[in-house]
PDB file of C-alpha atoms in Angstrom:
ATOM      1  CA  MET A 895       2.986 -13.286  28.166  1.00  0.00           C
ATOM      2  CA  ILE A 896       1.787 -13.510  24.604  1.00  0.00           C
ATOM      3  CA  LEU A 897      -0.632 -10.671  23.922  1.00  0.00           C
ATOM      4  CA  THR A 898      -2.495 -10.254  20.671  1.00  0.00           C
ATOM      5  CA  VAL A 899      -4.098  -6.946  19.805  1.00  0.00           C
ATOM      6  CA  GLY A 900      -6.716  -7.793  17.224  1.00  0.00           C
ATOM      7  CA  ASN A 901     -10.179  -7.339  15.836  1.00  0.00           C
ATOM      8  CA  THR A 902     -11.804  -8.304  12.548  1.00  0.00           C
ATOM      9  CA  LYS A 903     -12.838  -4.657  12.214  1.00  0.00           C
ATOM     10  CA  GLY A 904     -10.241  -2.258  10.845  1.00  0.00           C
ATOM     11  CA  GLY A 905      -9.387   1.230  12.064  1.00  0.00           C
ATOM     12  CA  VAL A 906     -10.005   0.552  15.741  1.00  0.00           C
ATOM     13  CA  GLY A 907      -6.511   1.465  16.961  1.00  0.00           C
ATOM     14  CA  LYS A 908      -4.919  -1.991  17.113  1.00  0.00           C
ATOM     15  CA  THR A 909      -1.477  -0.975  15.933  1.00  0.00           C
ATOM     16  CA  MET A 910      -1.442   2.151  18.071  1.00  0.00           C
ATOM     17  CA  LEU A 911      -2.118   0.097  21.184  1.00  0.00           C
ATOM     18  CA  ALA A 912       0.271  -2.690  20.137  1.00  0.00           C
ATOM     19  CA  ILE A 913       3.246  -0.351  19.667  1.00  0.00           C
ATOM     20  CA  ASN A 914       2.509   1.549  22.875  1.00  0.00           C
ATOM     21  CA  ILE A 915       2.252  -1.686  24.864  1.00  0.00           C
ATOM     22  CA  THR A 916       5.451  -3.015  23.275  1.00  0.00           C
ATOM     23  CA  ILE A 917       7.432   0.108  24.148  1.00  0.00           C
ATOM     24  CA  ALA A 918       5.997   0.299  27.677  1.00  0.00           C
ATOM     25  CA  ARG A 919       7.097  -3.288  28.332  1.00  0.00           C
ATOM     26  CA  ALA A 920      10.527  -2.663  26.801  1.00  0.00           C
ATOM     27  CA  LEU A 921      11.004   0.437  28.967  1.00  0.00           C
ATOM     28  CA  ARG A 922      10.271  -1.743  32.014  1.00  0.00           C
ATOM     29  CA  GLY A 923      13.196  -3.954  31.044  1.00  0.00           C
ATOM     30  CA  SER A 924      11.327  -6.747  29.276  1.00  0.00           C
ATOM     31  CA  ASP A 925      12.836  -8.400  26.245  1.00  0.00           C
ATOM     32  CA  VAL A 926       9.942  -7.825  23.847  1.00  0.00           C
ATOM     33  CA  LEU A 927       9.172  -9.258  20.441  1.00  0.00           C
ATOM     34  CA  LEU A 928       6.649  -7.342  18.368  1.00  0.00           C
ATOM     35  CA  ILE A 929       5.091  -9.433  15.605  1.00  0.00           C
ATOM     36  CA  ASP A 930       3.555  -7.428  12.807  1.00  0.00           C
ATOM     37  CA  GLY A 931       0.892  -9.683  11.333  1.00  0.00           C
ATOM     38  CA  ASP A 932      -0.935  -6.898   9.562  1.00  0.00           C
ATOM     39  CA  GLU A 933      -0.631  -6.700   5.794  1.00  0.00           C
ATOM     40  CA  GLN A 934      -0.293  -2.917   6.008  1.00  0.00           C
ATOM     41  CA  HIS A 935       2.996  -3.350   7.944  1.00  0.00           C
ATOM     42  CA  THR A 936       2.341  -0.222   9.993  1.00  0.00           C
ATOM     43  CA  ALA A 937       4.076  -1.599  13.105  1.00  0.00           C
ATOM     44  CA  THR A 938       7.150  -2.478  11.042  1.00  0.00           C
ATOM     45  CA  ILE A 939       7.268   0.963   9.419  1.00  0.00           C
ATOM     46  CA  PHE A 940       6.818   2.573  12.852  1.00  0.00           C
ATOM     47  CA  THR A 941       9.729   0.510  14.202  1.00  0.00           C
ATOM     48  CA  GLU A 942      11.937   1.689  11.315  1.00  0.00           C
ATOM     49  CA  LEU A 943      10.971   5.276  12.138  1.00  0.00           C
ATOM     50  CA  ARG A 944      11.699   4.705  15.829  1.00  0.00           C
ATOM     51  CA  ASN A 945      15.088   3.198  14.999  1.00  0.00           C
ATOM     52  CA  SER A 946      15.989   6.216  12.884  1.00  0.00           C
ATOM     53  CA  GLN A 947      14.692   8.747  15.432  1.00  0.00           C
ATOM     54  CA  ILE A 948      15.940   7.189  18.646  1.00  0.00           C
ATOM     55  CA  GLY A 949      18.782   4.976  17.478  1.00  0.00           C
ATOM     56  CA  SER A 950      17.377   1.744  18.828  1.00  0.00           C
ATOM     57  CA  ALA A 951      13.749   0.693  19.083  1.00  0.00           C
ATOM     58  CA  GLY A 952      14.420  -1.172  22.320  1.00  0.00           C
ATOM     59  CA  TYR A 953      12.551  -4.245  21.098  1.00  0.00           C
ATOM     60  CA  THR A 954      12.682  -6.722  18.234  1.00  0.00           C
ATOM     61  CA  ALA A 955      10.103  -6.461  15.469  1.00  0.00           C
ATOM     62  CA  VAL A 956       9.385  -9.087  12.834  1.00  0.00           C
ATOM     63  CA  SER A 957       6.779  -9.308  10.132  1.00  0.00           C
ATOM     64  CA  LEU A 958       5.032 -12.676  10.008  1.00  0.00           C
ATOM     65  CA  HIS A 959       1.886 -13.869   8.327  1.00  0.00           C
ATOM     66  CA  GLY A 960      -0.516 -16.791   8.339  1.00  0.00           C
ATOM     67  CA  ALA A 961       0.408 -20.120   9.897  1.00  0.00           C
ATOM     68  CA  ALA A 962       4.004 -18.887  10.371  1.00  0.00           C
ATOM     69  CA  ILE A 963       2.767 -16.869  13.333  1.00  0.00           C
ATOM     70  CA  ARG A 964       1.754 -20.048  15.157  1.00  0.00           C
ATOM     71  CA  THR A 965       4.961 -21.887  14.234  1.00  0.00           C
ATOM     72  CA  GLN A 966       7.349 -19.027  14.980  1.00  0.00           C
ATOM     73  CA  VAL A 967       5.705 -17.867  18.189  1.00  0.00           C
ATOM     74  CA  ARG A 968       5.947 -21.349  19.662  1.00  0.00           C
ATOM     75  CA  GLN A 969       9.654 -21.441  18.796  1.00  0.00           C
ATOM     76  CA  LEU A 970      10.354 -17.917  20.048  1.00  0.00           C
ATOM     77  CA  VAL A 971       8.426 -18.033  23.323  1.00  0.00           C
ATOM     78  CA  PRO A 972      11.436 -19.192  25.394  1.00  0.00           C
ATOM     79  CA  LYS A 973      13.608 -16.409  23.974  1.00  0.00           C
ATOM     80  CA  TYR A 974      11.418 -13.429  24.914  1.00  0.00           C
ATOM     81  CA  SER A 975       9.745 -12.386  28.120  1.00  0.00           C
ATOM     82  CA  ASP A 976       6.936 -10.698  26.194  1.00  0.00           C
ATOM     83  CA  ILE A 977       5.449 -11.173  22.754  1.00  0.00           C
ATOM     84  CA  VAL A 978       2.991  -8.666  21.316  1.00  0.00           C
ATOM     85  CA  ILE A 979       1.161  -9.564  18.100  1.00  0.00           C
ATOM     86  CA  ASP A 980      -0.585  -6.955  15.985  1.00  0.00           C
ATOM     87  CA  VAL A 981      -3.113  -8.596  13.663  1.00  0.00           C
ATOM     88  CA  GLY A 982      -6.434  -8.222  12.004  1.00  0.00           C
ATOM     89  CA  GLY A 983      -8.523  -5.613  10.347  1.00  0.00           C
ATOM     90  CA  ARG A 984     -10.430  -8.553   8.907  1.00  0.00           C
ATOM     91  CA  ASP A 985     -10.624 -12.316   9.329  1.00  0.00           C
ATOM     92  CA  THR A 986      -7.144 -13.386   8.222  1.00  0.00           C
ATOM     93  CA  GLY A 987      -4.995 -16.486   8.625  1.00  0.00           C
ATOM     94  CA  SER A 988      -2.653 -14.315  10.704  1.00  0.00           C
ATOM     95  CA  LEU A 989      -5.386 -13.391  13.174  1.00  0.00           C
ATOM     96  CA  ARG A 990      -6.494 -17.008  13.430  1.00  0.00           C
ATOM     97  CA  ALA A 991      -2.919 -18.263  13.860  1.00  0.00           C
ATOM     98  CA  ALA A 992      -2.346 -15.710  16.622  1.00  0.00           C
ATOM     99  CA  LEU A 993      -5.511 -16.845  18.424  1.00  0.00           C
ATOM    100  CA  THR A 994      -4.199 -20.413  18.581  1.00  0.00           C
ATOM    101  CA  VAL A 995      -1.088 -19.403  20.552  1.00  0.00           C
ATOM    102  CA  THR A 996      -1.906 -16.222  22.438  1.00  0.00           C
ATOM    103  CA  ASP A 997      -2.588 -15.933  26.174  1.00  0.00           C
ATOM    104  CA  THR A 998      -4.694 -12.789  25.922  1.00  0.00           C
ATOM    105  CA  LEU A 999      -6.539 -11.184  23.038  1.00  0.00           C
ATOM    106  CA  LEU A1000      -7.036  -7.464  23.551  1.00  0.00           C
ATOM    107  CA  ILE A1001      -9.888  -6.276  21.325  1.00  0.00           C
ATOM    108  CA  PRO A1002     -10.002  -2.522  20.831  1.00  0.00           C
ATOM    109  CA  VAL A1003     -13.536  -1.447  19.968  1.00  0.00           C
ATOM    110  CA  GLN A1004     -14.596   2.022  18.989  1.00  0.00           C
ATOM    111  CA  PRO A1005     -17.925   3.099  20.457  1.00  0.00           C
ATOM    112  CA  ARG A1006     -19.565   3.222  17.039  1.00  0.00           C
ATOM    113  CA  THR A1007     -22.461   1.202  15.670  1.00  0.00           C
ATOM    114  CA  PHE A1008     -20.520  -0.674  12.958  1.00  0.00           C
ATOM    115  CA  ASP A1009     -17.796  -1.595  15.430  1.00  0.00           C
ATOM    116  CA  ILE A1010     -20.314  -3.024  17.858  1.00  0.00           C
ATOM    117  CA  TRP A1011     -21.951  -5.048  15.091  1.00  0.00           C
ATOM    118  CA  ALA A1012     -18.570  -6.500  14.101  1.00  0.00           C
ATOM    119  CA  ILE A1013     -18.002  -7.970  17.554  1.00  0.00           C
ATOM    120  CA  ASP A1014     -20.249 -10.965  16.779  1.00  0.00           C
ATOM    121  CA  GLN A1015     -17.704 -12.091  14.208  1.00  0.00           C
ATOM    122  CA  VAL A1016     -14.897 -11.867  16.783  1.00  0.00           C
ATOM    123  CA  ILE A1017     -16.964 -13.851  19.303  1.00  0.00           C
ATOM    124  CA  ALA A1018     -17.463 -16.628  16.770  1.00  0.00           C
ATOM    125  CA  LEU A1019     -13.729 -16.727  16.037  1.00  0.00           C
ATOM    126  CA  ILE A1020     -12.803 -16.825  19.723  1.00  0.00           C
ATOM    127  CA  LYS A1021     -15.257 -19.619  20.348  1.00  0.00           C
ATOM    128  CA  GLU A1022     -13.670 -21.700  17.607  1.00  0.00           C
ATOM    129  CA  ALA A1023     -10.118 -20.799  18.646  1.00  0.00           C
ATOM    130  CA  ARG A1024     -10.768 -21.965  22.219  1.00  0.00           C
ATOM    131  CA  GLU A1025     -11.188 -25.505  20.938  1.00  0.00           C
ATOM    132  CA  ILE A1026      -7.483 -25.345  20.080  1.00  0.00           C
ATOM    133  CA  ASN A1027      -6.361 -22.869  22.746  1.00  0.00           C
ATOM    134  CA  PRO A1028      -8.720 -23.389  25.719  1.00  0.00           C
ATOM    135  CA  SER A1029      -6.990 -20.867  28.000  1.00  0.00           C
ATOM    136  CA  LEU A1030      -7.424 -18.005  25.520  1.00  0.00           C
ATOM    137  CA  ARG A1031      -8.565 -14.903  27.406  1.00  0.00           C
ATOM    138  CA  ALA A1032     -10.422 -12.214  25.480  1.00  0.00           C
ATOM    139  CA  VAL A1033     -10.724  -8.659  26.743  1.00  0.00           C
ATOM    140  CA  ALA A1034     -12.533  -5.831  24.976  1.00  0.00           C
ATOM    141  CA  ILE A1035     -11.725  -2.187  25.587  1.00  0.00           C
ATOM    142  CA  LEU A1036     -13.417   0.935  24.280  1.00  0.00           C
ATOM    143  CA  ASN A1037     -10.754   2.774  22.322  1.00  0.00           C
ATOM    144  CA  ALA A1038     -10.701   6.213  20.715  1.00  0.00           C
ATOM    145  CA  ALA A1039     -13.777   7.078  22.733  1.00  0.00           C
ATOM    146  CA  ASP A1040     -15.235  10.559  22.746  1.00  0.00           C
ATOM    147  CA  ALA A1041     -14.877  12.521  25.968  1.00  0.00           C
ATOM    148  CA  GLN A1042     -18.615  13.141  26.221  1.00  0.00           C
ATOM    149  CA  GLY A1043     -21.902  11.705  25.050  1.00  0.00           C
ATOM    150  CA  SER A1044     -23.849   8.544  25.667  1.00  0.00           C
ATOM    151  CA  ASP A1045     -22.119   6.505  22.939  1.00  0.00           C
ATOM    152  CA  ASN A1046     -19.555   5.075  25.359  1.00  0.00           C
ATOM    153  CA  ILE A1047     -22.194   3.846  27.804  1.00  0.00           C
ATOM    154  CA  ASP A1048     -24.404   2.481  25.025  1.00  0.00           C
ATOM    155  CA  ALA A1049     -21.428   0.683  23.488  1.00  0.00           C
ATOM    156  CA  ALA A1050     -20.335  -0.728  26.864  1.00  0.00           C
ATOM    157  CA  ASP A1051     -23.881  -1.952  27.481  1.00  0.00           C
ATOM    158  CA  ALA A1052     -23.988  -3.656  24.087  1.00  0.00           C
ATOM    159  CA  LEU A1053     -20.596  -5.276  24.651  1.00  0.00           C
ATOM    160  CA  GLU A1054     -21.554  -6.512  28.106  1.00  0.00           C
ATOM    161  CA  GLU A1055     -23.842  -8.936  26.301  1.00  0.00           C
ATOM    162  CA  ALA A1056     -20.938 -10.354  24.312  1.00  0.00           C
ATOM    163  CA  GLU A1057     -20.371 -13.925  25.436  1.00  0.00           C
ATOM    164  CA  GLY A1058     -16.858 -15.140  26.131  1.00  0.00           C
ATOM    165  CA  ILE A1059     -15.355 -11.652  26.277  1.00  0.00           C
ATOM    166  CA  GLU A1060     -14.489  -9.609  29.361  1.00  0.00           C
ATOM    167  CA  MET A1061     -15.503  -5.984  28.974  1.00  0.00           C
ATOM    168  CA  LEU A1062     -13.092  -3.563  30.607  1.00  0.00           C
ATOM    169  CA  GLU A1063     -14.601  -0.678  32.547  1.00  0.00           C
ATOM    170  CA  LEU A1064     -11.631   1.377  31.354  1.00  0.00           C
ATOM    171  CA  THR A1065     -11.950   3.559  28.273  1.00  0.00           C
ATOM    172  CA  ILE A1066      -9.090   4.928  26.211  1.00  0.00           C
ATOM    173  CA  GLY A1067     -10.095   8.355  24.957  1.00  0.00           C
ATOM    174  CA  ARG A1068      -9.592   9.740  21.476  1.00  0.00           C
ATOM    175  CA  ARG A1069      -6.471  11.759  22.229  1.00  0.00           C
ATOM    176  CA  LYS A1070      -4.068  13.440  19.849  1.00  0.00           C
ATOM    177  CA  ALA A1071      -1.188  12.476  22.130  1.00  0.00           C
ATOM    178  CA  PHE A1072      -1.128   8.943  20.670  1.00  0.00           C
ATOM    179  CA  PRO A1073      -0.728   9.850  16.968  1.00  0.00           C
ATOM    180  CA  ASN A1074       1.500  12.820  17.834  1.00  0.00           C
ATOM    181  CA  ALA A1075       3.894  10.562  19.733  1.00  0.00           C
ATOM    182  CA  ALA A1076       3.777   7.890  17.009  1.00  0.00           C
ATOM    183  CA  ALA A1077       4.701  10.447  14.361  1.00  0.00           C
ATOM    184  CA  LEU A1078       7.970  10.912  16.259  1.00  0.00           C
ATOM    185  CA  GLY A1079       8.596   7.211  16.714  1.00  0.00           C
ATOM    186  CA  LYS A1080       7.557   7.335  20.356  1.00  0.00           C
ATOM    187  CA  ALA A1081       4.982   5.899  22.714  1.00  0.00           C
ATOM    188  CA  VAL A1082       2.546   8.183  24.487  1.00  0.00           C
ATOM    189  CA  ILE A1083       4.395   7.687  27.783  1.00  0.00           C
ATOM    190  CA  GLU A1084       7.624   9.007  26.200  1.00  0.00           C
ATOM    191  CA  GLN A1085       6.151  12.064  24.533  1.00  0.00           C
ATOM    192  CA  ASN A1086       6.782  15.599  25.818  1.00  0.00           C
ATOM    193  CA  PRO A1087       4.829  17.625  26.741  1.00  0.00           C
ATOM    194  CA  LYS A1088       3.039  14.805  28.489  1.00  0.00           C
ATOM    195  CA  ASP A1089      -0.696  14.204  28.231  1.00  0.00           C
ATOM    196  CA  PRO A1090      -1.539  13.123  31.810  1.00  0.00           C
ATOM    197  CA  LYS A1091      -5.009  11.785  30.904  1.00  0.00           C
ATOM    198  CA  ALA A1092      -3.718   9.652  28.039  1.00  0.00           C
ATOM    199  CA  ILE A1093      -0.865   8.334  30.190  1.00  0.00           C
ATOM    200  CA  LYS A1094      -3.177   7.569  33.109  1.00  0.00           C
ATOM    201  CA  GLU A1095      -5.603   5.611  30.917  1.00  0.00           C
ATOM    202  CA  PHE A1096      -2.803   3.742  29.201  1.00  0.00           C
ATOM    203  CA  ASN A1097      -1.017   2.885  32.457  1.00  0.00           C
ATOM    204  CA  THR A1098      -4.272   1.565  33.933  1.00  0.00           C
ATOM    205  CA  LEU A1099      -4.597  -0.740  30.942  1.00  0.00           C
ATOM    206  CA  MET A1100      -1.000  -1.925  31.405  1.00  0.00           C
ATOM    207  CA  ARG A1101      -1.571  -2.673  35.087  1.00  0.00           C
ATOM    208  CA  PHE A1102      -4.647  -4.690  34.178  1.00  0.00           C
ATOM    209  CA  LEU A1103      -2.847  -6.652  31.469  1.00  0.00           C
ATOM    210  CA  TYR A1104       0.460  -7.294  33.204  1.00  0.00           C
ATOM    211  CA  ASN A1105      -0.104  -6.880  36.950  1.00  0.00           C
ATOM    212  CA  ASN A1106      -3.547  -8.471  37.259  1.00  0.00           C
ATOM    213  CA  VAL A1107      -4.949  -5.262  38.696  1.00  0.00           C
ATOM    214  CA  THR A1108      -8.715  -5.324  38.279  1.00  0.00           C
ATOM    215  CA  ILE A1109     -10.398  -2.290  36.784  1.00  0.00           C
TER     216      ILE A1109
ATOM    217  CA  MET B  96      27.942 -24.362  -7.657  1.00  0.00           C
ATOM    218  CA  VAL B  97      26.233 -26.705  -5.268  1.00  0.00           C
ATOM    219  CA  ILE B  98      22.579 -27.308  -5.756  1.00  0.00           C
ATOM    220  CA  ALA B  99      20.763 -28.368  -2.657  1.00  0.00           C
ATOM    221  CA  LYS B 100      17.654 -30.466  -2.805  1.00  0.00           C
ATOM    222  CA  LYS B 101      14.504 -28.841  -1.611  1.00  0.00           C
ATOM    223  CA  PRO B 102      14.037 -29.846   2.036  1.00  0.00           C
ATOM    224  CA  ILE B 103      11.351 -32.438   2.526  1.00  0.00           C
ATOM    225  CA  ASN B 104       8.729 -31.707   5.083  1.00  0.00           C
ATOM    226  CA  ASN B 105       9.607 -34.311   7.713  1.00  0.00           C
ATOM    227  CA  THR B 106       6.315 -34.016   9.495  1.00  0.00           C
ATOM    228  CA  SER B 107       4.414 -36.937   8.121  1.00  0.00           C
ATOM    229  CA  LYS B 108       0.672 -36.592   8.070  1.00  0.00           C
ATOM    230  CA  SER B 109       0.262 -39.350  10.632  1.00  0.00           C
ATOM    231  CA  ALA B 110       2.630 -37.636  13.069  1.00  0.00           C
ATOM    232  CA  ILE B 111       0.577 -34.461  13.157  1.00  0.00           C
ATOM    233  CA  SER B 112      -1.493 -34.366  16.297  1.00  0.00           C
ATOM    234  CA  ASN B 113      -5.204 -33.754  16.289  1.00  0.00           C
ATOM    235  CA  THR B 114      -4.618 -30.309  17.793  1.00  0.00           C
ATOM    236  CA  GLU B 115      -2.259 -29.423  14.958  1.00  0.00           C
ATOM    237  CA  LYS B 116      -4.781 -30.614  12.407  1.00  0.00           C
ATOM    238  CA  ALA B 117      -7.467 -28.552  14.085  1.00  0.00           C
ATOM    239  CA  ALA B 118      -5.169 -25.505  14.184  1.00  0.00           C
ATOM    240  CA  GLU B 119      -4.305 -25.946  10.508  1.00  0.00           C
ATOM    241  CA  ALA B 120      -7.974 -26.172   9.567  1.00  0.00           C
ATOM    242  CA  PHE B 121      -8.841 -23.185  11.741  1.00  0.00           C
ATOM    243  CA  ILE B 122      -6.090 -20.996  10.264  1.00  0.00           C
ATOM    244  CA  SER B 123      -6.863 -21.952   6.677  1.00  0.00           C
ATOM    245  CA  GLY B 124     -10.535 -21.172   7.268  1.00  0.00           C
ATOM    246  CA  ALA B 125      -9.839 -17.422   7.315  1.00  0.00           C
ATOM    247  CA  GLY B 126     -12.654 -15.462   5.779  1.00  0.00           C
ATOM    248  CA  ASN B 127     -15.143 -18.162   6.654  1.00  0.00           C
ATOM    249  CA  VAL B 128     -16.073 -17.089  10.128  1.00  0.00           C
ATOM    250  CA  PRO B 129     -18.794 -19.314  11.515  1.00  0.00           C
ATOM    251  CA  LYS B 130     -21.953 -17.369  12.148  1.00  0.00           C
ATOM    252  CA  GLU B 131     -23.201 -17.424  15.723  1.00  0.00           C
ATOM    253  CA  ASP B 132     -26.528 -19.156  15.981  1.00  0.00           C
ATOM    254  CA  SER B 133     -28.771 -16.292  16.967  1.00  0.00           C
ATOM    255  CA  LYS B 134     -31.359 -18.716  18.374  1.00  0.00           C
ATOM    256  CA  LYS B 135     -28.808 -20.141  20.795  1.00  0.00           C
ATOM    257  CA  LYS B 136     -27.481 -16.738  21.755  1.00  0.00           C
ATOM    258  CA  LYS B 137     -28.608 -15.521  25.162  1.00  0.00           C
ATOM    259  CA  ARG B 138     -29.710 -12.066  24.132  1.00  0.00           C
ATOM    260  CA  LYS B 139     -31.035  -9.865  26.878  1.00  0.00           C
ATOM    261  CA  ARG B 140     -34.742  -9.180  26.520  1.00  0.00           C
ATOM    262  CA  PRO B 141     -36.028  -5.611  26.918  1.00  0.00           C
ATOM    263  CA  PHE B 142     -38.414  -5.150  29.840  1.00  0.00           C
ATOM    264  CA  LEU B 143     -40.345  -1.927  30.356  1.00  0.00           C
ATOM    265  CA  MET B 144     -41.229  -0.708  33.851  1.00  0.00           C
ATOM    266  CA  ARG B 145     -42.013   2.615  35.512  1.00  0.00           C
ATOM    267  CA  PHE B 146     -40.219   4.298  38.420  1.00  0.00           C
ATOM    268  CA  ASP B 147     -41.205   7.350  40.414  1.00  0.00           C
ATOM    269  CA  GLU B 148     -38.924  10.383  40.088  1.00  0.00           C
ATOM    270  CA  GLU B 149     -37.551  10.079  43.612  1.00  0.00           C
ATOM    271  CA  MET B 150     -36.394   6.524  43.089  1.00  0.00           C
ATOM    272  CA  LEU B 151     -34.878   7.431  39.712  1.00  0.00           C
ATOM    273  CA  ASP B 152     -32.900  10.209  41.428  1.00  0.00           C
ATOM    274  CA  ARG B 153     -31.649   7.786  44.066  1.00  0.00           C
ATOM    275  CA  ILE B 154     -30.687   5.214  41.435  1.00  0.00           C
ATOM    276  CA  GLY B 155     -28.972   7.925  39.392  1.00  0.00           C
ATOM    277  CA  LYS B 156     -26.817   8.892  42.383  1.00  0.00           C
ATOM    278  CA  ALA B 157     -25.872   5.265  43.089  1.00  0.00           C
ATOM    279  CA  VAL B 158     -25.084   4.695  39.402  1.00  0.00           C
ATOM    280  CA  GLY B 159     -22.875   7.800  39.370  1.00  0.00           C
ATOM    281  CA  ARG B 160     -20.947   6.588  42.419  1.00  0.00           C
ATOM    282  CA  SER B 161     -20.456   3.096  41.007  1.00  0.00           C
ATOM    283  CA  GLY B 162     -19.108   4.240  37.642  1.00  0.00           C
ATOM    284  CA  ASN B 163     -21.252   1.550  35.969  1.00  0.00           C
ATOM    285  CA  SER B 164     -23.936   2.110  33.391  1.00  0.00           C
ATOM    286  CA  TRP B 165     -27.582   2.312  34.500  1.00  0.00           C
ATOM    287  CA  ALA B 166     -28.351  -1.076  32.991  1.00  0.00           C
ATOM    288  CA  ALA B 167     -25.340  -2.730  34.653  1.00  0.00           C
ATOM    289  CA  TRP B 168     -26.117  -1.192  38.046  1.00  0.00           C
ATOM    290  CA  ILE B 169     -29.773  -2.255  37.963  1.00  0.00           C
ATOM    291  CA  ARG B 170     -28.871  -5.779  36.820  1.00  0.00           C
ATOM    292  CA  ASN B 171     -26.294  -6.061  39.629  1.00  0.00           C
ATOM    293  CA  ALA B 172     -28.817  -4.853  42.224  1.00  0.00           C
ATOM    294  CA  LEU B 173     -31.407  -7.343  41.001  1.00  0.00           C
ATOM    295  CA  ASN B 174     -28.839 -10.138  41.000  1.00  0.00           C
ATOM    296  CA  ARG B 175     -27.947  -9.373  44.626  1.00  0.00           C
ATOM    297  CA  ALA B 176     -31.622  -9.347  45.605  1.00  0.00           C
ATOM    298  CA  LEU B 177     -32.272 -12.627  43.783  1.00  0.00           C
ATOM    299  CA  ASP B 178     -29.240 -14.237  45.439  1.00  0.00           C
ATOM    300  CA  GLU B 179     -30.544 -13.145  48.847  1.00  0.00           C
ATOM    301  CA  GLU B 180     -33.937 -14.626  48.017  1.00  0.00           C
ATOM    302  CA  GLY B 181     -32.224 -17.801  46.962  1.00  0.00           C
ATOM    303  CA  VAL B 182     -33.877 -17.702  43.547  1.00  0.00           C
TER     304      VAL B 182
END
């Protein structure tokens, strides 16, 4: 499957989810290609860290930008069982190129006002991309959500109105386990001591994405 | 030293499919996201109504069990009722 983790809004946790998904698939035995389409190259730098900490990342990472993402992904699809693309932060050629070839777009959204406002821009992009890639599936998930408060519900309500996007009932909480693991070149599921809540939420997302388990 | 000629792009313009042209145009349009026509958008309209406390308590319990938001639960319940009515 080709999965793109993207949003035109920055700082929503795209790279964090992309690297965790990549590693989780690799640990399950998939031959995974991680495409870093973000100009900040965070996924590439993380992979270098992981290589130095663990010896081998367990997946292949390449940095691609713009139209090259469309061209290269179409060539590399037969060679990998999974492709994960990390793009966005704003409306870039890389994000658009990814939308023309991806099966699923996972849109992390933080339950904050500005993030909710930005979703209209993503909807417009998806609508246009579906003229080229009609089977494009778009799924939004509340990410880095606070444990308490009405913001999550309000944000979910607002996103339910978003046309052309499935809103996941699942929420990924704002948990230190994710950045703590990343600082060591690891995914949250590899980190010790384990954070059971973070792992449970993440595994539910993985089952939804890769095992068609409804949430 | 051997100097190689710069490879020529073999994909002639006429050979590029319409989908490829559309993809090219879409990708190069970055930063020019089309604005959604707010008039066409099916925005939900707010609708104010009153409930007695007892019913609100009952709804609150059902909402809690479902894991949905209040708005989603009420909309689902109304949808079911409308389907039953054949509206």
